[in-house]
Tab-separated table of C-alpha atoms in Angstrom:
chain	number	residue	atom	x	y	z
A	1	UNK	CA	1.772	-14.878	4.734
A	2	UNK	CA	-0.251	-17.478	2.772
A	3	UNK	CA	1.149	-17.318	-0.628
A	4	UNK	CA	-1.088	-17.407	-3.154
A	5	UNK	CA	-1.262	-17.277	-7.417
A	6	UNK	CA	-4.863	-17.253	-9.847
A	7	UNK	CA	-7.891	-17.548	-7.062
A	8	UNK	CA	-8.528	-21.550	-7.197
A	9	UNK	CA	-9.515	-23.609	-4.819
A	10	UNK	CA	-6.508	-25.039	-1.941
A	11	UNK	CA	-7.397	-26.959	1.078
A	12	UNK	CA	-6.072	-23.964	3.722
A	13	UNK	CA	-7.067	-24.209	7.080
A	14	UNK	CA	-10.347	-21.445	7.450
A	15	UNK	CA	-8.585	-21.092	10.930
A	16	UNK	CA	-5.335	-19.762	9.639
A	17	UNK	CA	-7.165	-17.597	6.706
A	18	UNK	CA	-9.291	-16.118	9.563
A	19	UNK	CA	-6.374	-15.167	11.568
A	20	UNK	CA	-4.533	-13.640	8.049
A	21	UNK	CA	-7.740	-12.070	7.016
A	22	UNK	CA	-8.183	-10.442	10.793
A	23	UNK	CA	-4.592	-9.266	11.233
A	24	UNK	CA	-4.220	-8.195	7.749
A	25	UNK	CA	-7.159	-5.735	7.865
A	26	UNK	CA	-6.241	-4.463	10.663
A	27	UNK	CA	-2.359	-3.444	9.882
A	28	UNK	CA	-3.787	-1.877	6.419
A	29	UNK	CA	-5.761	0.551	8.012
A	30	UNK	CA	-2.194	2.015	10.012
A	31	UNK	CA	-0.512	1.948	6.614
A	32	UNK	CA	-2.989	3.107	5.290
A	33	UNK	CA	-2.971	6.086	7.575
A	34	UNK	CA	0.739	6.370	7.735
A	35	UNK	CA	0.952	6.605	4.043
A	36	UNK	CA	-1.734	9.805	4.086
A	37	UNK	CA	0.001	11.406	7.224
A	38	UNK	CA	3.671	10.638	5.498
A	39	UNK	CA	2.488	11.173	1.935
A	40	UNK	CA	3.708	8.129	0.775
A	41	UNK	CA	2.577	7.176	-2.728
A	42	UNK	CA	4.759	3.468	-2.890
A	43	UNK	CA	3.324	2.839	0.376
A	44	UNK	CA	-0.184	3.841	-0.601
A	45	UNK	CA	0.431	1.224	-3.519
A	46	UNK	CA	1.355	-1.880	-0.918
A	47	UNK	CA	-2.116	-1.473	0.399
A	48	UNK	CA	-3.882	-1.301	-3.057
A	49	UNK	CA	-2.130	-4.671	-2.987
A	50	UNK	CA	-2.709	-5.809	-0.115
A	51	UNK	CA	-6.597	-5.549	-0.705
A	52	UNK	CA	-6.336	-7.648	-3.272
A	53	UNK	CA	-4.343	-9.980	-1.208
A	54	UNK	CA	-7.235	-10.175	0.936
A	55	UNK	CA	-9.939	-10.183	-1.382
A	56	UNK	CA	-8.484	-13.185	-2.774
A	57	UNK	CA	-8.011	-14.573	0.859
A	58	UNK	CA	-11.349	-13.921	1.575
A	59	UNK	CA	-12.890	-16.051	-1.564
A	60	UNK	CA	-10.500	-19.128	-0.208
A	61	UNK	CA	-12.470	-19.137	3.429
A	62	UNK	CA	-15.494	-18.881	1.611
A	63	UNK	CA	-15.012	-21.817	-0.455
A	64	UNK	CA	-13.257	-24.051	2.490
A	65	UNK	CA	-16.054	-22.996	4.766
A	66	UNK	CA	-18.618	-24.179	2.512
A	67	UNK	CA	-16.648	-27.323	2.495
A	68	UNK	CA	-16.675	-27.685	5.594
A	69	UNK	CA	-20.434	-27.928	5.786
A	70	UNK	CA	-21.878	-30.864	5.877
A	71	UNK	CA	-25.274	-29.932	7.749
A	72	UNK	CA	-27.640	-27.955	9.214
A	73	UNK	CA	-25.719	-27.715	12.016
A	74	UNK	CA	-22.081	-26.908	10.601
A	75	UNK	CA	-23.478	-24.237	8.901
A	76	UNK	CA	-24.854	-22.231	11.822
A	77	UNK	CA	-21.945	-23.331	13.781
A	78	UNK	CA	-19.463	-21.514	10.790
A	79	UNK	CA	-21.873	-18.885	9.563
A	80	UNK	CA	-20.249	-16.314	12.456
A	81	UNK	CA	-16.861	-16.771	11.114
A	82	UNK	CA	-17.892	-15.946	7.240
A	83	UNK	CA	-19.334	-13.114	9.000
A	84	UNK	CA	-16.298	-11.931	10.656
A	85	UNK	CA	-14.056	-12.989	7.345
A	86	UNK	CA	-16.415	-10.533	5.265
A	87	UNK	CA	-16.431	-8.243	8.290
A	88	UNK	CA	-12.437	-7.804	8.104
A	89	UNK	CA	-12.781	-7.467	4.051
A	90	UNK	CA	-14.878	-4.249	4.518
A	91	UNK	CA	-12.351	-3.005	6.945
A	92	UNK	CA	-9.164	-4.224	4.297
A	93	UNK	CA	-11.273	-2.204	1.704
A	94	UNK	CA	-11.908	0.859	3.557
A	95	UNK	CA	-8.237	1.086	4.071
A	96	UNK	CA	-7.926	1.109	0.365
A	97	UNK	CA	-9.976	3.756	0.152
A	98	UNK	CA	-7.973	5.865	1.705
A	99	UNK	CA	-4.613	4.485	0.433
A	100	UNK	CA	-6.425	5.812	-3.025
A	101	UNK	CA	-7.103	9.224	-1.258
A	102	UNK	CA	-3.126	9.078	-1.267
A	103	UNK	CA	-2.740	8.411	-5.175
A	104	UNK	CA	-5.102	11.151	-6.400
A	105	UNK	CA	-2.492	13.542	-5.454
A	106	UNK	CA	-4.676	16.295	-4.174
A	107	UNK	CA	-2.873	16.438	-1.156
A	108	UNK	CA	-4.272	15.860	2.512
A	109	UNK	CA	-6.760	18.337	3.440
A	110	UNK	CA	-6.530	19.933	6.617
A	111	UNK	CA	-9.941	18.428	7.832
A	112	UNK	CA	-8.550	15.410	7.323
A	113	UNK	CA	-5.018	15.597	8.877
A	114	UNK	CA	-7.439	16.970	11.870
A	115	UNK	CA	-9.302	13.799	11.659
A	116	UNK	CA	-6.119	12.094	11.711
A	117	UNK	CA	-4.867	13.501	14.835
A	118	UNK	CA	-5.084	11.243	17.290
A	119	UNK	CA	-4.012	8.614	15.194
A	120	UNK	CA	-1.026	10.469	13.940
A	121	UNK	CA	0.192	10.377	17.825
A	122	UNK	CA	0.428	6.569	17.622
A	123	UNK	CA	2.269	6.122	14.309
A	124	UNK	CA	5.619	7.221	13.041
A	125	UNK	CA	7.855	7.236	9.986
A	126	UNK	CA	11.668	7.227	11.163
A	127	UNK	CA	14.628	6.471	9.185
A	128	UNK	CA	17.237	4.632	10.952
A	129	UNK	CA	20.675	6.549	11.231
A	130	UNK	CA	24.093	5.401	11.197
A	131	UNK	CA	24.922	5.336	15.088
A	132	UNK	CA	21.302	3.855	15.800
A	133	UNK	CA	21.939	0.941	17.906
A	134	UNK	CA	19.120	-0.924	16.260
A	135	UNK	CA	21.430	-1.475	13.782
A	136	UNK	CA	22.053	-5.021	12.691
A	137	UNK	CA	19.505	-6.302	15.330
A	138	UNK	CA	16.662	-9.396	14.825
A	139	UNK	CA	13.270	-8.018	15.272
A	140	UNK	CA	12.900	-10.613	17.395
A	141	UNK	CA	15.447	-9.640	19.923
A	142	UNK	CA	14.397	-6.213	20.226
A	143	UNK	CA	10.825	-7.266	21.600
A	144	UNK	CA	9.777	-3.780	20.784
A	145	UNK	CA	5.793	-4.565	21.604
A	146	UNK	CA	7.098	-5.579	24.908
A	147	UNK	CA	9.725	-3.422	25.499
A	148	UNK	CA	8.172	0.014	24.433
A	149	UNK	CA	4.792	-0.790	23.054
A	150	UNK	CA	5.650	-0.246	19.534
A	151	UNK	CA	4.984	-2.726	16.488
A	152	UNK	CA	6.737	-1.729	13.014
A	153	UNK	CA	4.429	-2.408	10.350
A	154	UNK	CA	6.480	-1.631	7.639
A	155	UNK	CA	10.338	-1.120	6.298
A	156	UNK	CA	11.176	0.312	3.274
A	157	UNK	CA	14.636	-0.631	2.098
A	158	UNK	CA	15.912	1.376	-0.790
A	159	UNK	CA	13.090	0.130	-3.453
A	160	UNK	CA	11.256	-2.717	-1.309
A	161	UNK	CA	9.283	-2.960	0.976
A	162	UNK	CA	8.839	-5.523	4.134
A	163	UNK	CA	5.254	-5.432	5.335
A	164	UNK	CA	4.447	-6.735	9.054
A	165	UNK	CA	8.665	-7.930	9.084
A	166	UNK	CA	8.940	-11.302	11.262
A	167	UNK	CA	10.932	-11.997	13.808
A	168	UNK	CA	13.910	-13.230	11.750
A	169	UNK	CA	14.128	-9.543	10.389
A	170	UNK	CA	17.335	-7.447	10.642
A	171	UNK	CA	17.288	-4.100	10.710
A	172	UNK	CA	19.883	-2.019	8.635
A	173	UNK	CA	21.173	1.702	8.573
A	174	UNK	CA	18.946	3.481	6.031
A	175	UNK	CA	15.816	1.408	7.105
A	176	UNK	CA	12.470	3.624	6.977
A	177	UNK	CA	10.845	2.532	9.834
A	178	UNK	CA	6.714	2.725	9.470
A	179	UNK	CA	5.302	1.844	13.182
A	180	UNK	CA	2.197	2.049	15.656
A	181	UNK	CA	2.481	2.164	19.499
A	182	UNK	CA	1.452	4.312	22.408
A	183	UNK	CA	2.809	7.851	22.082
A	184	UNK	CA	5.576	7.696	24.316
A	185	UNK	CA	6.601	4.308	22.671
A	186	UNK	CA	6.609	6.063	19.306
A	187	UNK	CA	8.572	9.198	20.508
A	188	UNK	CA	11.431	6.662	21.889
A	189	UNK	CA	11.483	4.232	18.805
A	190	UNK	CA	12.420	7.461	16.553
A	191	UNK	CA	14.671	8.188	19.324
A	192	UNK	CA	16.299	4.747	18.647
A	193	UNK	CA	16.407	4.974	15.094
A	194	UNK	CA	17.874	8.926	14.876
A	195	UNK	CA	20.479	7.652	17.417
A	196	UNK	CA	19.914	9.982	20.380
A	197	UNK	CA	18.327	6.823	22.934
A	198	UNK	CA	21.500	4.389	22.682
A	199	UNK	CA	19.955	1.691	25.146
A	200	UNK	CA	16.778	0.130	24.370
A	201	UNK	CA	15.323	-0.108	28.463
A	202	UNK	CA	11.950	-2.485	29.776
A	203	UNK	CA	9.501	0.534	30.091
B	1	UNK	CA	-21.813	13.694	20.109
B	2	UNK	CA	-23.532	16.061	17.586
B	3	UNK	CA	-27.683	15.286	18.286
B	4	UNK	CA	-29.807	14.662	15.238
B	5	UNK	CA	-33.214	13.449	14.498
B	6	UNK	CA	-34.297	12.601	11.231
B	7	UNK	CA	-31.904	13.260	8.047
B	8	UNK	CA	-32.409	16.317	7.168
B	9	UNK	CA	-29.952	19.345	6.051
B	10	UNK	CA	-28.092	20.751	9.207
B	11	UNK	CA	-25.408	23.219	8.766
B	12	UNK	CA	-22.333	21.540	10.645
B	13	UNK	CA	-18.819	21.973	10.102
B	14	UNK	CA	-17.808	19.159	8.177
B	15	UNK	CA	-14.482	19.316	10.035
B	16	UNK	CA	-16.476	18.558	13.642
B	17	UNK	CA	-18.510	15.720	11.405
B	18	UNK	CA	-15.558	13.873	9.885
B	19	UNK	CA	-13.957	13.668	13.076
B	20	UNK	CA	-16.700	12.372	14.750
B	21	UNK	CA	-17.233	9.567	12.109
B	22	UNK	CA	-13.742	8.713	12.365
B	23	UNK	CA	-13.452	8.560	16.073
B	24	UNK	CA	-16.881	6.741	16.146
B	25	UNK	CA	-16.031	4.061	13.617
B	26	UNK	CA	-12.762	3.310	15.562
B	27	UNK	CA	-14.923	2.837	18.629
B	28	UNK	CA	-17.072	0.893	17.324
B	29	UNK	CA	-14.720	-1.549	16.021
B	30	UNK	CA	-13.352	-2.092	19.705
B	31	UNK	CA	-17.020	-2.045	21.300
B	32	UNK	CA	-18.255	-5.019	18.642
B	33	UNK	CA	-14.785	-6.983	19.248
B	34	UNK	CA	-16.112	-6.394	22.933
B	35	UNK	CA	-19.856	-7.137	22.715
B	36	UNK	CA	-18.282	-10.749	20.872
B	37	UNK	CA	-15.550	-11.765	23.435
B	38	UNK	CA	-17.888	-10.631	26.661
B	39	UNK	CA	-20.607	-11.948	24.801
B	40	UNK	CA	-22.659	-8.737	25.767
B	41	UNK	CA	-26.005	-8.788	23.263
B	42	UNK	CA	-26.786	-4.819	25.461
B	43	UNK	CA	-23.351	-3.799	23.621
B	44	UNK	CA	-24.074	-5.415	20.232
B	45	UNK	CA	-27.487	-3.280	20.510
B	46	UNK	CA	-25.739	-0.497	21.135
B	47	UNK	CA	-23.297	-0.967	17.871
B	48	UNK	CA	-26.028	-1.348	15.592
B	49	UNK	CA	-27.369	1.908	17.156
B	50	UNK	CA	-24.245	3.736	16.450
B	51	UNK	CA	-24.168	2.727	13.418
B	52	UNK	CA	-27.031	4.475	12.015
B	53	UNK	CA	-25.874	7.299	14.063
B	54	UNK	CA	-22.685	7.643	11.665
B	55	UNK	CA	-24.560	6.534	8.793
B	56	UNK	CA	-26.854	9.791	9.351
B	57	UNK	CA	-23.643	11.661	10.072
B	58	UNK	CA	-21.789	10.433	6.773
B	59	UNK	CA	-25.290	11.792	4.498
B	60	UNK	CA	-25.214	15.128	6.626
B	61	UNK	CA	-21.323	15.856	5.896
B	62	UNK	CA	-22.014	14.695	2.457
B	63	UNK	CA	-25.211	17.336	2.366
B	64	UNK	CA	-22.214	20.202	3.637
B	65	UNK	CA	-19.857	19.242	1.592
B	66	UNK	CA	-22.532	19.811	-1.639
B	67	UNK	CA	-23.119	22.795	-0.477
B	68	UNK	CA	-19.788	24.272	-0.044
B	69	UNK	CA	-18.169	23.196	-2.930
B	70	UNK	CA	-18.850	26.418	-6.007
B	71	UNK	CA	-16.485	25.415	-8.158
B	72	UNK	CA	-14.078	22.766	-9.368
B	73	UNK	CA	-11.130	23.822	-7.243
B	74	UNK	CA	-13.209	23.672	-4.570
B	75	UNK	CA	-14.637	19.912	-5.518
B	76	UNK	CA	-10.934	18.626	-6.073
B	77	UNK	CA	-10.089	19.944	-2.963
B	78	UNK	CA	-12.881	18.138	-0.619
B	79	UNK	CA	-13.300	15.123	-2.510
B	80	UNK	CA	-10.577	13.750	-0.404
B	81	UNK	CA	-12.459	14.834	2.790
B	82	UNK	CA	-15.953	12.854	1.313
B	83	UNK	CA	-13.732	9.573	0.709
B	84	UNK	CA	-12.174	9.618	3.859
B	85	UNK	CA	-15.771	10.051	5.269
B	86	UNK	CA	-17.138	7.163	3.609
B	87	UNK	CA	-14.023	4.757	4.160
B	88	UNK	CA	-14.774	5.212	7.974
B	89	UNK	CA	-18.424	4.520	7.150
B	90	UNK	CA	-17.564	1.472	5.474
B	91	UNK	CA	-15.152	0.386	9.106
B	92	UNK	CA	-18.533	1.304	10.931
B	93	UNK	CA	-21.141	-1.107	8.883
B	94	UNK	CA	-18.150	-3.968	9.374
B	95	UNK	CA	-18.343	-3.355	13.288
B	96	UNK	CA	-21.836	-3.609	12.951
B	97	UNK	CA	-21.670	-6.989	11.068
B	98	UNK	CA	-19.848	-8.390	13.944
B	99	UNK	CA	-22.301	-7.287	16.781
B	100	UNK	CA	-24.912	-9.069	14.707
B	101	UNK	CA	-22.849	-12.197	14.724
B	102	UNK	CA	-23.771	-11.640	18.981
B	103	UNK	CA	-27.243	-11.073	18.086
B	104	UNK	CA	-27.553	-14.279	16.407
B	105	UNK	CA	-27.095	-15.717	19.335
B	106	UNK	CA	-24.922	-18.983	17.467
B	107	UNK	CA	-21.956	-18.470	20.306
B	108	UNK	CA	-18.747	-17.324	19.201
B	109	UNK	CA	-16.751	-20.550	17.300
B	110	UNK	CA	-13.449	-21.584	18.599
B	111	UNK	CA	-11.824	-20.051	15.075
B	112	UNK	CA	-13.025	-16.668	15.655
B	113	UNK	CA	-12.041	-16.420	19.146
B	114	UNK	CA	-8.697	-17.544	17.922
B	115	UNK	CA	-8.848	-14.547	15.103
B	116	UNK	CA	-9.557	-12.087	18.149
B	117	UNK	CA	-6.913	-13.742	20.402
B	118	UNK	CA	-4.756	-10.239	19.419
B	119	UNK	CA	-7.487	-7.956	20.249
B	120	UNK	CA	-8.852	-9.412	23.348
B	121	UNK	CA	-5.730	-8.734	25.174
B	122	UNK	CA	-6.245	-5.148	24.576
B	123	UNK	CA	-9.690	-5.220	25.839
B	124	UNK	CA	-10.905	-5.574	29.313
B	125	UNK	CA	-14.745	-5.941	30.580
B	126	UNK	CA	-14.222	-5.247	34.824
B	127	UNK	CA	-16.731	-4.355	37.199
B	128	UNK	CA	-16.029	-1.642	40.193
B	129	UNK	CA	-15.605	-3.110	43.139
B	130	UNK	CA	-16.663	-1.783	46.239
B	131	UNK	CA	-13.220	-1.133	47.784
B	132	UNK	CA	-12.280	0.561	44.614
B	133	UNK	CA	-10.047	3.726	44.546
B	134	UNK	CA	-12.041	4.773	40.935
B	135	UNK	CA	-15.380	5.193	42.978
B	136	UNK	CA	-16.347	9.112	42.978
B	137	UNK	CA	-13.562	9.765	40.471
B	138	UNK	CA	-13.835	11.936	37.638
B	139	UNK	CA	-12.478	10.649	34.055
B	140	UNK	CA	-10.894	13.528	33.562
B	141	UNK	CA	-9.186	13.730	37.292
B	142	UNK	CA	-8.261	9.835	36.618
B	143	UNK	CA	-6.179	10.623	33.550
B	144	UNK	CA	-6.023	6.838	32.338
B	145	UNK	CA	-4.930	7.402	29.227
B	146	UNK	CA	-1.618	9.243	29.800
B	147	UNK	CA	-1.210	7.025	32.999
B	148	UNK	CA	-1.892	3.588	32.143
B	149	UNK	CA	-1.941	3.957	28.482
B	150	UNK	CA	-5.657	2.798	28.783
B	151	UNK	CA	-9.288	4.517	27.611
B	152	UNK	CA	-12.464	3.586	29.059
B	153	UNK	CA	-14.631	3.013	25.781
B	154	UNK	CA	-17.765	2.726	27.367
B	155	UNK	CA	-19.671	1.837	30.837
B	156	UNK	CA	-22.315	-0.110	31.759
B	157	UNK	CA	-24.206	1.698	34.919
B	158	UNK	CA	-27.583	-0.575	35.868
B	159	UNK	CA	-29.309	-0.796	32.513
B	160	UNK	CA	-27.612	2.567	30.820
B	161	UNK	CA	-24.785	2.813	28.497
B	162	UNK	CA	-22.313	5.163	28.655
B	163	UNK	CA	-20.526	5.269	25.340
B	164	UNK	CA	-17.073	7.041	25.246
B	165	UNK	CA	-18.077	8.746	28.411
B	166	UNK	CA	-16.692	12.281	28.706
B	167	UNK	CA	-14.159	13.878	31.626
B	168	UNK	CA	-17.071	14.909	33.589
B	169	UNK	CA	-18.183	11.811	34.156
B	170	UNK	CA	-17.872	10.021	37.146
B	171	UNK	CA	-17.159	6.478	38.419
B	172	UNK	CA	-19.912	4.576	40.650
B	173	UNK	CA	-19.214	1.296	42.726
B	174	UNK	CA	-20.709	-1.362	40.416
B	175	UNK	CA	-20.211	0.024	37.128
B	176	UNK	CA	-19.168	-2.275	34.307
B	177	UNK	CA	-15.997	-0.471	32.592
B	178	UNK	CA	-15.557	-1.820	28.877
B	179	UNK	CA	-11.719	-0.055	27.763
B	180	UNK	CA	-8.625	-1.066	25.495
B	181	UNK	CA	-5.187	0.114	26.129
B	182	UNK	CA	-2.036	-1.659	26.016
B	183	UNK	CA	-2.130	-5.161	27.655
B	184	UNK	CA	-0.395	-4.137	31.003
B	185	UNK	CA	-2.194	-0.848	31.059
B	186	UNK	CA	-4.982	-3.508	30.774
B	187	UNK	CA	-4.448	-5.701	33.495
B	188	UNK	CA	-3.522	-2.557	35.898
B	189	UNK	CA	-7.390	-1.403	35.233
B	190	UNK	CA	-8.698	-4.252	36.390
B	191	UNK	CA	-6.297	-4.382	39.451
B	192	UNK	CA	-7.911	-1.176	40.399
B	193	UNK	CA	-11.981	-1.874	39.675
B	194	UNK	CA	-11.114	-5.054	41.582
B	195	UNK	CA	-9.754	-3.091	44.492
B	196	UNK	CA	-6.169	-5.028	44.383
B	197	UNK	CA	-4.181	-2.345	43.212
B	198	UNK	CA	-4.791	1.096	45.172
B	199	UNK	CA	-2.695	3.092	43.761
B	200	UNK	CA	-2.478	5.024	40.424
B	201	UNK	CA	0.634	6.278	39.593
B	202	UNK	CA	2.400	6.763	35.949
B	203	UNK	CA	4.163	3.982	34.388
């Protein structure tokens, strides 16, 4: 993640804010969602952060695409991808929204939990358990998108949190696990974690 | 789809409206990601169209809400329902700023392609072949989804669209199939539009 202080101008790459921007927006909508269907205030606070993260991302493409431009031309060549950078913004923000939804503490109506349903089959929130045998493994070795078609977004560990963990990653017993998959990739990733699936198989 | 004509008050259950603005914006997200990476201006069209469909929606479930809030309990209670309404309104006008970007007809720049390198594995554009096992099937007979972990977001049949086409509907030799799924699920669809896989069996 680009790292980033007070919003001035840094010579970043509009390619690799794009790609943040895009991926960004995209993973706070699930935790988003996750933190309304798991009623998870702290969670519900990483995306009000988040937003900002982008919003401040978003103001650094800006000013590198303008840059950029030298002509007539540049500019319709780059217009599309301010476009798409203010596109992904809306989306970052309407996650907010409903990470806000979260923090009135009015609870989740059941209109919306049955708006949620399809996308509640295609997250969980699992805790991993002292026999799991993801215990002590690298995210990267457990090639979970590949294996079972399940990304973890998210890992709460006691008071912090690890948003979109890299490869590098270890897991630990007492993990919280927030992820996204298919459904049958979900079921077997809290399968993993609770300790009843002991082998970890190429689906 | 719930039919309307021009804005005016129609008593729907704001449950069946919220879902379908929250299933619609979702769709739309994947069908302007589609309408840029198969460069299809038709689908773009159709985005913007949907998009004033759920804007329309979003003032009618605001219009039931009103009216079925009578007191303050009442108002805390929904309030939730109307942000989470407008949030997915919000994800809908952002898919409809990217099909513009198609309709402006600039190309899509090497930096956004790279953005949606993610998403276009997830999406397919394949046309039915005419030794295709889908020909004459029904959606709902074909069970994709459960299947191949894939859903068929919309199909192109001569010069009509067929937008998140129901289990009724059947396939025809030469229909364009636009769908996301998993990327294996992915490839298997196009295996069988393009008549080289003829069989579908459950992964």
């Amino acid at each position: 993640m680009v790292k980033l202080g007070r919003i001035e101008y840094k010579p970043i790459p509009v390619r690799d804010l794009l790609v943040e921007i895009k991926d960004l927006s995209e993973l706070m909508i699930d935790l988003a969602y996750s933190a309304a269907l798991f009623n998870s205030k702290a969670l519900a606070e990483e995306v009000l952060e988040l937003e900002e993260h982008v919003d401040t991302l978003a103001y650094l493409l800006d000013m590198n695409v303008m840059i950029a431009v030298r002509d007539a031309e540049d500019a319709e060549r780059l217009v599309g991808v301010s476009a798409v950078a203010s596109a992904a913004d809306k989306i970052s923000d309407a996650a907010a929204d409903i990470a806000a939804i979260v923090l009135l503490d009015i609870g989740l109506h059941p209109i919306i939990r049955e708006a949620f349903k399809k996308v509640e089959e295609r997250l969980t929130c699992t805790k991993v358990k002292s026999n799991s045998i993801l215990i002590g493994q690298k995210m990267g070795d457990l090639e979970l998108a590949a294996k079972i078609g399940v990304d973890i977004i998210a890992i709460r560990r006691e008071m912090e949190w690890i948003i979109n963990p890299n490869e590098d990653k270890m897991l630990n017993e007492g993990d919280t696990l927030f992820a996204r998959g298919a459904p049958l990739g979900v079921k077997e990733l809290e399968g993993l974690a609770e300790g009843n699936i002991r082998k970890l198989e190429n689906s």
